[in-house]
Short mmCIF file of C-alpha atoms and ligand atoms in Angstrom, two decimals:
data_model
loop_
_atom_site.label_atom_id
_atom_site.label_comp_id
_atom_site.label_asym_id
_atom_site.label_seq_id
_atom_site.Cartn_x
_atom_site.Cartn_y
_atom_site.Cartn_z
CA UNK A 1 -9.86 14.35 -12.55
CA UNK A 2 -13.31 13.16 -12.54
CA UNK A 3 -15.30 10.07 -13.78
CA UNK A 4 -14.81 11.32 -17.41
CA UNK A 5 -13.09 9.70 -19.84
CA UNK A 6 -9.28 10.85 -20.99
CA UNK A 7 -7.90 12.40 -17.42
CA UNK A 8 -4.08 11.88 -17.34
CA UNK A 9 -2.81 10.51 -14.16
CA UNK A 10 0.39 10.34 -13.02
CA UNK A 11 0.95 7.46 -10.37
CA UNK A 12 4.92 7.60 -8.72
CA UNK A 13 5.56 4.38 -7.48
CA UNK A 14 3.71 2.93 -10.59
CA UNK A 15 5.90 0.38 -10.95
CA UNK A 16 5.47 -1.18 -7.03
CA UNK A 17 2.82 -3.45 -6.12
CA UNK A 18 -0.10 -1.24 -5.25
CA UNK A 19 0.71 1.18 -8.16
CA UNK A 20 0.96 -1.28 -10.68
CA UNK A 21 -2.82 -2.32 -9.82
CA UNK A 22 -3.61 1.20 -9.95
CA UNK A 23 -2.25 2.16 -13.01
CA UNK A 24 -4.58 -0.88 -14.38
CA UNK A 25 -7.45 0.22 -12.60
CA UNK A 26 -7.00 3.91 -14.43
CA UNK A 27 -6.50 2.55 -17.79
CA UNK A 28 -9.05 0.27 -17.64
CA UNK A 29 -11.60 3.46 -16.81
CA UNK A 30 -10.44 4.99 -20.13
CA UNK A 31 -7.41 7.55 -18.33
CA UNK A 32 -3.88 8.55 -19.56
CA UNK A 33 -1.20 6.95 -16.63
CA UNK A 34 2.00 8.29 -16.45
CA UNK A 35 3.50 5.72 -14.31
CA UNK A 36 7.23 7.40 -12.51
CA UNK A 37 8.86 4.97 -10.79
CA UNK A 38 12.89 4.95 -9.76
CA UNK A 39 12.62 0.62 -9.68
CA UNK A 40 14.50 0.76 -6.07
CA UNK A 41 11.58 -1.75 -4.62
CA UNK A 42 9.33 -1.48 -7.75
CA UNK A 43 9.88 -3.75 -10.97
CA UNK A 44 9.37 -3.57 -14.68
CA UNK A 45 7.44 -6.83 -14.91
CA UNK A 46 4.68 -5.48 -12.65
CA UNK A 47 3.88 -3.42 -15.70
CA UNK A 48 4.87 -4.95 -19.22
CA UNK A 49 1.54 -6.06 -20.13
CA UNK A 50 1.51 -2.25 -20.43
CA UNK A 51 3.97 -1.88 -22.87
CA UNK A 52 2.32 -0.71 -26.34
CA UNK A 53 -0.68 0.77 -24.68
CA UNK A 54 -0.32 4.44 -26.45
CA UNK A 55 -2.18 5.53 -23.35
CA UNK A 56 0.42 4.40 -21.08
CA UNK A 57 3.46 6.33 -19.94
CA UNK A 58 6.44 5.06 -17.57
CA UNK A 59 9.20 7.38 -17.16
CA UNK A 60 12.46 5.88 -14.99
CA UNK A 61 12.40 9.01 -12.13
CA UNK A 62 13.22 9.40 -8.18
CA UNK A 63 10.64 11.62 -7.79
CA UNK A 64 12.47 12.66 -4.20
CA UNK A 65 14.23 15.31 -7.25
CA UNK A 66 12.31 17.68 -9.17
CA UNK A 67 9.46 16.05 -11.19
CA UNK A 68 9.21 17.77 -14.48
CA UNK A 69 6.12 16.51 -16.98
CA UNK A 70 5.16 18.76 -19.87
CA UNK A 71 1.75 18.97 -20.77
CA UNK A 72 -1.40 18.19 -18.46
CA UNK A 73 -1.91 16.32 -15.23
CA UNK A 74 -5.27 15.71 -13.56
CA UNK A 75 -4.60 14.23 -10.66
CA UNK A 76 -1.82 13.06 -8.82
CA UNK A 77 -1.55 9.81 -6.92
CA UNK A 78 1.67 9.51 -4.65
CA UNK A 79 2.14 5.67 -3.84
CA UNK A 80 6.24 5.61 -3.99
CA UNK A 81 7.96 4.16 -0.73
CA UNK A 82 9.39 0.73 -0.13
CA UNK A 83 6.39 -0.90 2.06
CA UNK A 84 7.63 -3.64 4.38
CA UNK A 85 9.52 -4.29 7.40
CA UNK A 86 12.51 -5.50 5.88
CA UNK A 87 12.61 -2.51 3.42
CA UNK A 88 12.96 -0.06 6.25
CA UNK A 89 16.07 -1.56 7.93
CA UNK A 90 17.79 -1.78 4.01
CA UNK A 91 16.73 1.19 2.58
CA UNK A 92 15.62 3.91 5.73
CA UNK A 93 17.46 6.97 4.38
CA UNK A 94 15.80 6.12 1.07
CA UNK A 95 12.38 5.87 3.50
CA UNK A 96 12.33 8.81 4.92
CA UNK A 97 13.26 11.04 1.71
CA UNK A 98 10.55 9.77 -0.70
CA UNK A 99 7.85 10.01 2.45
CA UNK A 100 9.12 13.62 2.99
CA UNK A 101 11.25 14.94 -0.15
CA UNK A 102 8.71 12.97 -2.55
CA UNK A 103 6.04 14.06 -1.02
CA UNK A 104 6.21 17.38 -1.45
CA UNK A 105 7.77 17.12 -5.41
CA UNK A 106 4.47 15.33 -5.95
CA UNK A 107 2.48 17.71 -3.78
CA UNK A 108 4.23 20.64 -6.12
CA UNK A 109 3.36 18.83 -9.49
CA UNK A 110 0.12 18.57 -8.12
CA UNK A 111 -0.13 23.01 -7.17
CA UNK A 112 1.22 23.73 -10.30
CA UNK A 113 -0.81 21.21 -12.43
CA UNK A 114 -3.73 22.75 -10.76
CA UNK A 115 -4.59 18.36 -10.72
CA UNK A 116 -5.88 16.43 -7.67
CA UNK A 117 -4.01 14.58 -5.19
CA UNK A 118 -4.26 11.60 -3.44
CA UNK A 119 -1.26 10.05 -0.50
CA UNK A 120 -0.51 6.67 0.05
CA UNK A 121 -0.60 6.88 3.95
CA UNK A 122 -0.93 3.79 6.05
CA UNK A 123 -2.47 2.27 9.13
CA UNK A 124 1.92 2.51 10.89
CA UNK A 125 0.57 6.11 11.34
CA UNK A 126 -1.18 4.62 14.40
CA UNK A 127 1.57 2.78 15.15
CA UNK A 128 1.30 -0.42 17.81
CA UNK A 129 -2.68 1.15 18.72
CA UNK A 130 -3.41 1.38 21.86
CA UNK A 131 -7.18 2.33 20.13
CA UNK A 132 -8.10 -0.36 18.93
CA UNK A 133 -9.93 -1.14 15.89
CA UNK A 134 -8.63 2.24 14.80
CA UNK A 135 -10.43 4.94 13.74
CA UNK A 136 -9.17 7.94 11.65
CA UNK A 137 -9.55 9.96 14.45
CA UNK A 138 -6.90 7.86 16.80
CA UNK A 139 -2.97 10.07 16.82
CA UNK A 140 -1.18 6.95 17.07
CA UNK A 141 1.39 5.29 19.68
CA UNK A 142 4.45 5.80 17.32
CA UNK A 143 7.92 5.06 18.14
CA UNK A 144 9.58 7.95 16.20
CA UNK A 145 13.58 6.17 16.40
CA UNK A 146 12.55 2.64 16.29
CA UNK A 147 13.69 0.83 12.99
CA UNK A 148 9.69 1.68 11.47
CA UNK A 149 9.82 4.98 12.63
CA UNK A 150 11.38 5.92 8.91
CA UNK A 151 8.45 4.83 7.56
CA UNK A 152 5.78 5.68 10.21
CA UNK A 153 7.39 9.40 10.27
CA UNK A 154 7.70 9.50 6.97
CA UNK A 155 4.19 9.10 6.82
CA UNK A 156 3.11 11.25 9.41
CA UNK A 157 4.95 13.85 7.97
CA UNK A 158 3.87 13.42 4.53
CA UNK A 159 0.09 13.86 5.80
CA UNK A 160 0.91 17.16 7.75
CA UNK A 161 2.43 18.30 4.13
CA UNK A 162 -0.45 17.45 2.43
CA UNK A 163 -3.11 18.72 4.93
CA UNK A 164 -0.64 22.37 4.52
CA UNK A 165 -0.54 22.11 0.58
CA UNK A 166 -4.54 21.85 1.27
CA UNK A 167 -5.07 24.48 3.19
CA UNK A 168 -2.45 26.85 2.54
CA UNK A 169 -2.41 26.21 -1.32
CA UNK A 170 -5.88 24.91 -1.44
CA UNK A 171 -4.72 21.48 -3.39
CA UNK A 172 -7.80 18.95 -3.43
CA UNK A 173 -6.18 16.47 -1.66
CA UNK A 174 -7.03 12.96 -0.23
CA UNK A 175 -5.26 10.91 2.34
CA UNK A 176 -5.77 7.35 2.23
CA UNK A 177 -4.57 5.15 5.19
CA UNK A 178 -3.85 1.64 3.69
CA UNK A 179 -4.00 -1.36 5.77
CA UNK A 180 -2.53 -4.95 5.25
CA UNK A 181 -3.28 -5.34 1.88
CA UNK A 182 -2.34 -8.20 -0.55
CA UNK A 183 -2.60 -9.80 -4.09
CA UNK A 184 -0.58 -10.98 -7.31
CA UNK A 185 2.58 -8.77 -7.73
CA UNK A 186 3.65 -8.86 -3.98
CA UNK A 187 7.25 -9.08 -4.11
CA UNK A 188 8.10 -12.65 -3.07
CA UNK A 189 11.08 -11.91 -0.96
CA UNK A 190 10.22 -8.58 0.56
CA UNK A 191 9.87 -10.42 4.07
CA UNK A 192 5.88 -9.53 4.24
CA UNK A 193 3.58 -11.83 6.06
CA UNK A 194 1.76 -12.61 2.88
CA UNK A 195 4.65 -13.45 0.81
CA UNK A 196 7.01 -14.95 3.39
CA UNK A 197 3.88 -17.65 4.09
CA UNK A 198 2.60 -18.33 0.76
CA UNK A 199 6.42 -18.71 -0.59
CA UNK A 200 7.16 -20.78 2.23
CA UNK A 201 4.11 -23.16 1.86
CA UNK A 202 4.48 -23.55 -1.55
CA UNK A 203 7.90 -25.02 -1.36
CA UNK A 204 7.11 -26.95 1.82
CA UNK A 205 9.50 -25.03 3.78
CA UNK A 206 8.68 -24.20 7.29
CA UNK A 207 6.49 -21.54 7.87
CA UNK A 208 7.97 -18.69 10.14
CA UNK A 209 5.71 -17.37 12.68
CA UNK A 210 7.28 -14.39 14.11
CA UNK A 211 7.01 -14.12 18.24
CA UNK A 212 4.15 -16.33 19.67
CA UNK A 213 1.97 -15.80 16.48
CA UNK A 214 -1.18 -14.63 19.25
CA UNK A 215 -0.33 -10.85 17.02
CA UNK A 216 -3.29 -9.65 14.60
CA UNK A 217 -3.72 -8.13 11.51
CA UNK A 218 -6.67 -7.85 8.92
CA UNK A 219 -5.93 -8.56 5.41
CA UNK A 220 -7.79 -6.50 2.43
CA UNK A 221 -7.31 -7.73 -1.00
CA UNK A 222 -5.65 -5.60 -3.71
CA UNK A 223 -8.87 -5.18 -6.09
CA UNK A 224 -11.36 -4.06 -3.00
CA UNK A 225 -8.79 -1.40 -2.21
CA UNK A 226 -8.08 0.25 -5.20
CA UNK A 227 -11.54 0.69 -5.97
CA UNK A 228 -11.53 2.50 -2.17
CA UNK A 229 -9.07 4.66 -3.19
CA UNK A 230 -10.42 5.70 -6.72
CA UNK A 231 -13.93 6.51 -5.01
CA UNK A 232 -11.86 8.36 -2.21
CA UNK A 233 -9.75 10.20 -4.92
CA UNK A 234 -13.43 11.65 -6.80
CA UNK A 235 -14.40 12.12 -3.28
CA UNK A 236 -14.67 16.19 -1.93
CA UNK A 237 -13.63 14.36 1.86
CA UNK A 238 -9.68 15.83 2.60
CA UNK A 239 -9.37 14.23 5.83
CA UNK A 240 -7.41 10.82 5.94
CA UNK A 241 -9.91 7.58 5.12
CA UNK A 242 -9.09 4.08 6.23
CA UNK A 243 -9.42 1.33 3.96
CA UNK A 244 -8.76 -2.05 4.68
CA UNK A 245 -10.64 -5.47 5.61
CA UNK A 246 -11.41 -5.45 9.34
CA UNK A 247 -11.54 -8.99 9.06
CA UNK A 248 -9.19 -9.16 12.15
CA UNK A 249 -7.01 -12.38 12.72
CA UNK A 250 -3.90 -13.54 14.31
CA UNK A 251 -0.76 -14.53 12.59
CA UNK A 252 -0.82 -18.06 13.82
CA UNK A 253 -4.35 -18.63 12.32
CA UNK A 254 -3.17 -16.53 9.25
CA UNK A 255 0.01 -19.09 8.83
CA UNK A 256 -2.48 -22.29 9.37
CA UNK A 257 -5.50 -21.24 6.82
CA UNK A 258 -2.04 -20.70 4.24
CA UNK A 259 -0.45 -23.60 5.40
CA UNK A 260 -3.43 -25.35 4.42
CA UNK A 261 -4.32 -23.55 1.22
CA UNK A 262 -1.11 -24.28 -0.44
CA UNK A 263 -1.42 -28.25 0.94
CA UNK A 264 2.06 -27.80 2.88
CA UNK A 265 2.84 -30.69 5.27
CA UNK A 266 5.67 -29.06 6.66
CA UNK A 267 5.42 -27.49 10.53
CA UNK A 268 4.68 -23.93 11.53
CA UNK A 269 8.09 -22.41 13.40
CA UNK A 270 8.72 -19.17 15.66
CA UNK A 271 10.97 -16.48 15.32
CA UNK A 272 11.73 -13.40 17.74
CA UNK A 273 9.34 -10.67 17.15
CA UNK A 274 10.71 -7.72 14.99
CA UNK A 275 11.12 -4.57 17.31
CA UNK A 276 8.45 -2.32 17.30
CA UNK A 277 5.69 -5.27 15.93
CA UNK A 278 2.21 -3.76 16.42
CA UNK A 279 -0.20 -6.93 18.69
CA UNK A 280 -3.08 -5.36 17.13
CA UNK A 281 -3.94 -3.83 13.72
CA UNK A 282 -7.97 -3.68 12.66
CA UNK A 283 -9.43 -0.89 10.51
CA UNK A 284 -12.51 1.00 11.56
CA UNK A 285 -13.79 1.76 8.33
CA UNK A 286 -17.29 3.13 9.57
CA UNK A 287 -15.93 6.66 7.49
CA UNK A 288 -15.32 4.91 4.27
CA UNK A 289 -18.62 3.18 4.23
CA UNK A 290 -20.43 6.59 4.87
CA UNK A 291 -18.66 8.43 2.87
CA UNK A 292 -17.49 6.69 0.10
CA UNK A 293 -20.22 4.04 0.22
CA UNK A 294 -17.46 1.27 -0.09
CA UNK A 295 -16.62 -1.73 1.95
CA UNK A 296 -14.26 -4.91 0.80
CA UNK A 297 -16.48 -7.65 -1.29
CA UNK A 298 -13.44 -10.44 -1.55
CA UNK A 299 -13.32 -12.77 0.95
CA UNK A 300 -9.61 -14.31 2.20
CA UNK A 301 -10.60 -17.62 1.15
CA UNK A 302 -11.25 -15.95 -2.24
CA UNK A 303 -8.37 -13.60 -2.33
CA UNK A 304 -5.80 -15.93 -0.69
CA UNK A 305 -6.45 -18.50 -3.75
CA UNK A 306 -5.76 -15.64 -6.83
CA UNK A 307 -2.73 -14.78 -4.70
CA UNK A 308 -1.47 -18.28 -4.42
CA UNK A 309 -2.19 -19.18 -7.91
CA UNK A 310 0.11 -15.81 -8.68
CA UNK A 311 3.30 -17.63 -6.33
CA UNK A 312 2.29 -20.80 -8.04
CA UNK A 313 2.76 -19.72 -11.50
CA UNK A 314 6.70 -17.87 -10.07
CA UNK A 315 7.37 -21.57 -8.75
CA UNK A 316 6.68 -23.01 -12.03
CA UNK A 317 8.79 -20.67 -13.70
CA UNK A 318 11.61 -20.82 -11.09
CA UNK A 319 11.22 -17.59 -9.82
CA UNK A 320 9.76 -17.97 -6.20
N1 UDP B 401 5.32 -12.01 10.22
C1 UDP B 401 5.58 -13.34 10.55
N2 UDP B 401 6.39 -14.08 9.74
C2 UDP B 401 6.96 -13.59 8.62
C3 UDP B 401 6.70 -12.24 8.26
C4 UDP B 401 5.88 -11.48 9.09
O1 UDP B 401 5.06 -13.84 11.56
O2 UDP B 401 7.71 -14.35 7.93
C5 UDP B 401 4.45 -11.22 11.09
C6 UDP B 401 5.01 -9.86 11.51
O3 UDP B 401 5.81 -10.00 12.68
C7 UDP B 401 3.74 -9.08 11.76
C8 UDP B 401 2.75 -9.65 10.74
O4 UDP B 401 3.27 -10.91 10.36
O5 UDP B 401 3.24 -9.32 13.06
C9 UDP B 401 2.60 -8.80 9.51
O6 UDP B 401 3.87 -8.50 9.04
P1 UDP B 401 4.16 -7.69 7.71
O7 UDP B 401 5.65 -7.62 7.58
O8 UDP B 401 3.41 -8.28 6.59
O9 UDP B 401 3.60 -6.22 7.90
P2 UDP B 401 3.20 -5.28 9.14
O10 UDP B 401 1.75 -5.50 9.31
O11 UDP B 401 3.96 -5.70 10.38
O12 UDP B 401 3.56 -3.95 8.68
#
């Protein structure tokens, strides 16, 4: 694939919030998307504004099976795997296989396709950091049998398969480790920080700080980081790349500046911390800005208001 006009794409997990955006972000740069997506966490309705567009394909598939597309593919951009906490305790078998199994289905499309590749990796690589912010050169304090270790181990594995499909097969591969990130299509219930909050707000529910709150994370909006990941995915750089906002914060502060956002008069309230909760989480994305030439441009004030206006309009209609 390259910046030229007409490059089919296939995007698994197309259907899921990050694909979704990225299947936008394609079209909108004049591609083909062929969006495969088995619907398990993903959903139709992050994609039928796409339905009609002749240069838009989404095909029903578990790509953990064999993925079988006639006819050319440029690049390949693995994004399938349920994403949040609460995923991983429902669905862990499921986890694991599309980290590993799917993985290497869309590492083989990719071989035989002779098409690029990029992996959805993530920032649970480096597990509850002991580094800290992290840099891509930091292994990671991972708990491989906690409940996230389906995901972080997933993960890890499906970056050792990719680094051998590299180098052993010579696929031009990317790794992209993805951060908090958030934005319209974030399922409402899928027990995320950004979703839990902004739902909870909204309806003037409590909000539910989990553990003391004093925990950070640094939130990157959705738009900032798909354009990181298409200028990783034309990028020669095989290595993994952070992207994410290293605009660090703790929950507590995160819960107030939503609480306050969405006008909610109702208190903030604690919860036991989920096992395995990282205290710290901040990219270092020194890489990305030398390489790539990228950093985030949309502030949380900025970001936080599209994303509540999204919830908003799911109240109104009865869905949040
Ligand atoms: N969190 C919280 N209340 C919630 C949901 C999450 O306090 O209702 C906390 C969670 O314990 C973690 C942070 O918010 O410290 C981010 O959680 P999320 O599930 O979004 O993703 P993580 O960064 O842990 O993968």
């Amino acid at each position: 694939m390259s910046e030229t006009k007409d490059f089919v794409a296939v995007v698994t997990g197309g259907a899921g919030f990050l694909g979704s955006h990225l299947c936008d972000y394609l079209l909108a740069q004049g591609h083909r998307v062929i969006c495969l997506d088995n619907l398990l966490t993903g959903n139709v309705a992050n994609i039928e504004h796409l339905a009609g567009n002749e240069r838009f394909k989404f095909i029903k598939q578990d790509v953990t099976e064999f993925i079988y597309l006639p006819g050319p593919v440029d690049f390949v951009f693995h994004f399938a795997s349920p994403a949040s906490p609460i995923d991983y305790l429902e669905l862990p078998i499921q986890t694991l296989k599309v980290g590993a199994l799917g993985t290497h289905k869309a590492l083989g499309l990719a071989k035989a396709k002779k098409a690029g590749f990029l992996l959805a990796s993530t920032s649970e690589t480096y597990g509850d950091p002991l580094v800290h912010p992290q840099p891509e050169s930091y292994w990671g304090n991972v708990n491989p049998i906690g409940p996230r270790g389906v995901y972080d181990e997933a993960k890890r594995f499906a970056e050792a398969m990719t680094m051998a499909y590299h180098r052993f097969h010579g696929v031009n591969s990317h790794i992209v480790r993805i951060f908090n990130t958030y934005g319209p299509r974030m399922r409402p219930r899928d027990g995320r920080v950004v979703p839990a909050f902004i739902s909870q707000a909204l309806k003037n529910e409590p909000i539910t700080v989990f553990g003391d709150g004093s925990q950070t994370r640094s939130f990157c909006y959705v738009a900032d980081l798909i354009a990181g990941i298409f200028k990783l995915a034309m990028s020669s750089y095989h290595e993994p790349v952070n992207i994410g906002n290293p605009q660090e914060m703790t929950v507590r502060t995160f819960a107030e500046k939503i609480r306050t956002a969405c006008g909610s008069t109702a208190p903030i309230i604690y919860r036991p911390l989920p096992v395995d909760d990282p205290k710290v989480r901040q990219p270092n994305i020194a890489l990305a800005r030398q390489l790539l030439g990228w950093e985030p441009k949309v502030g949380l004030d900025e970001g936080l208001a599209r994303t509540i206006e999204y919830f908003r309009a799911m109240l109104v209609r009865g869905a949040l």
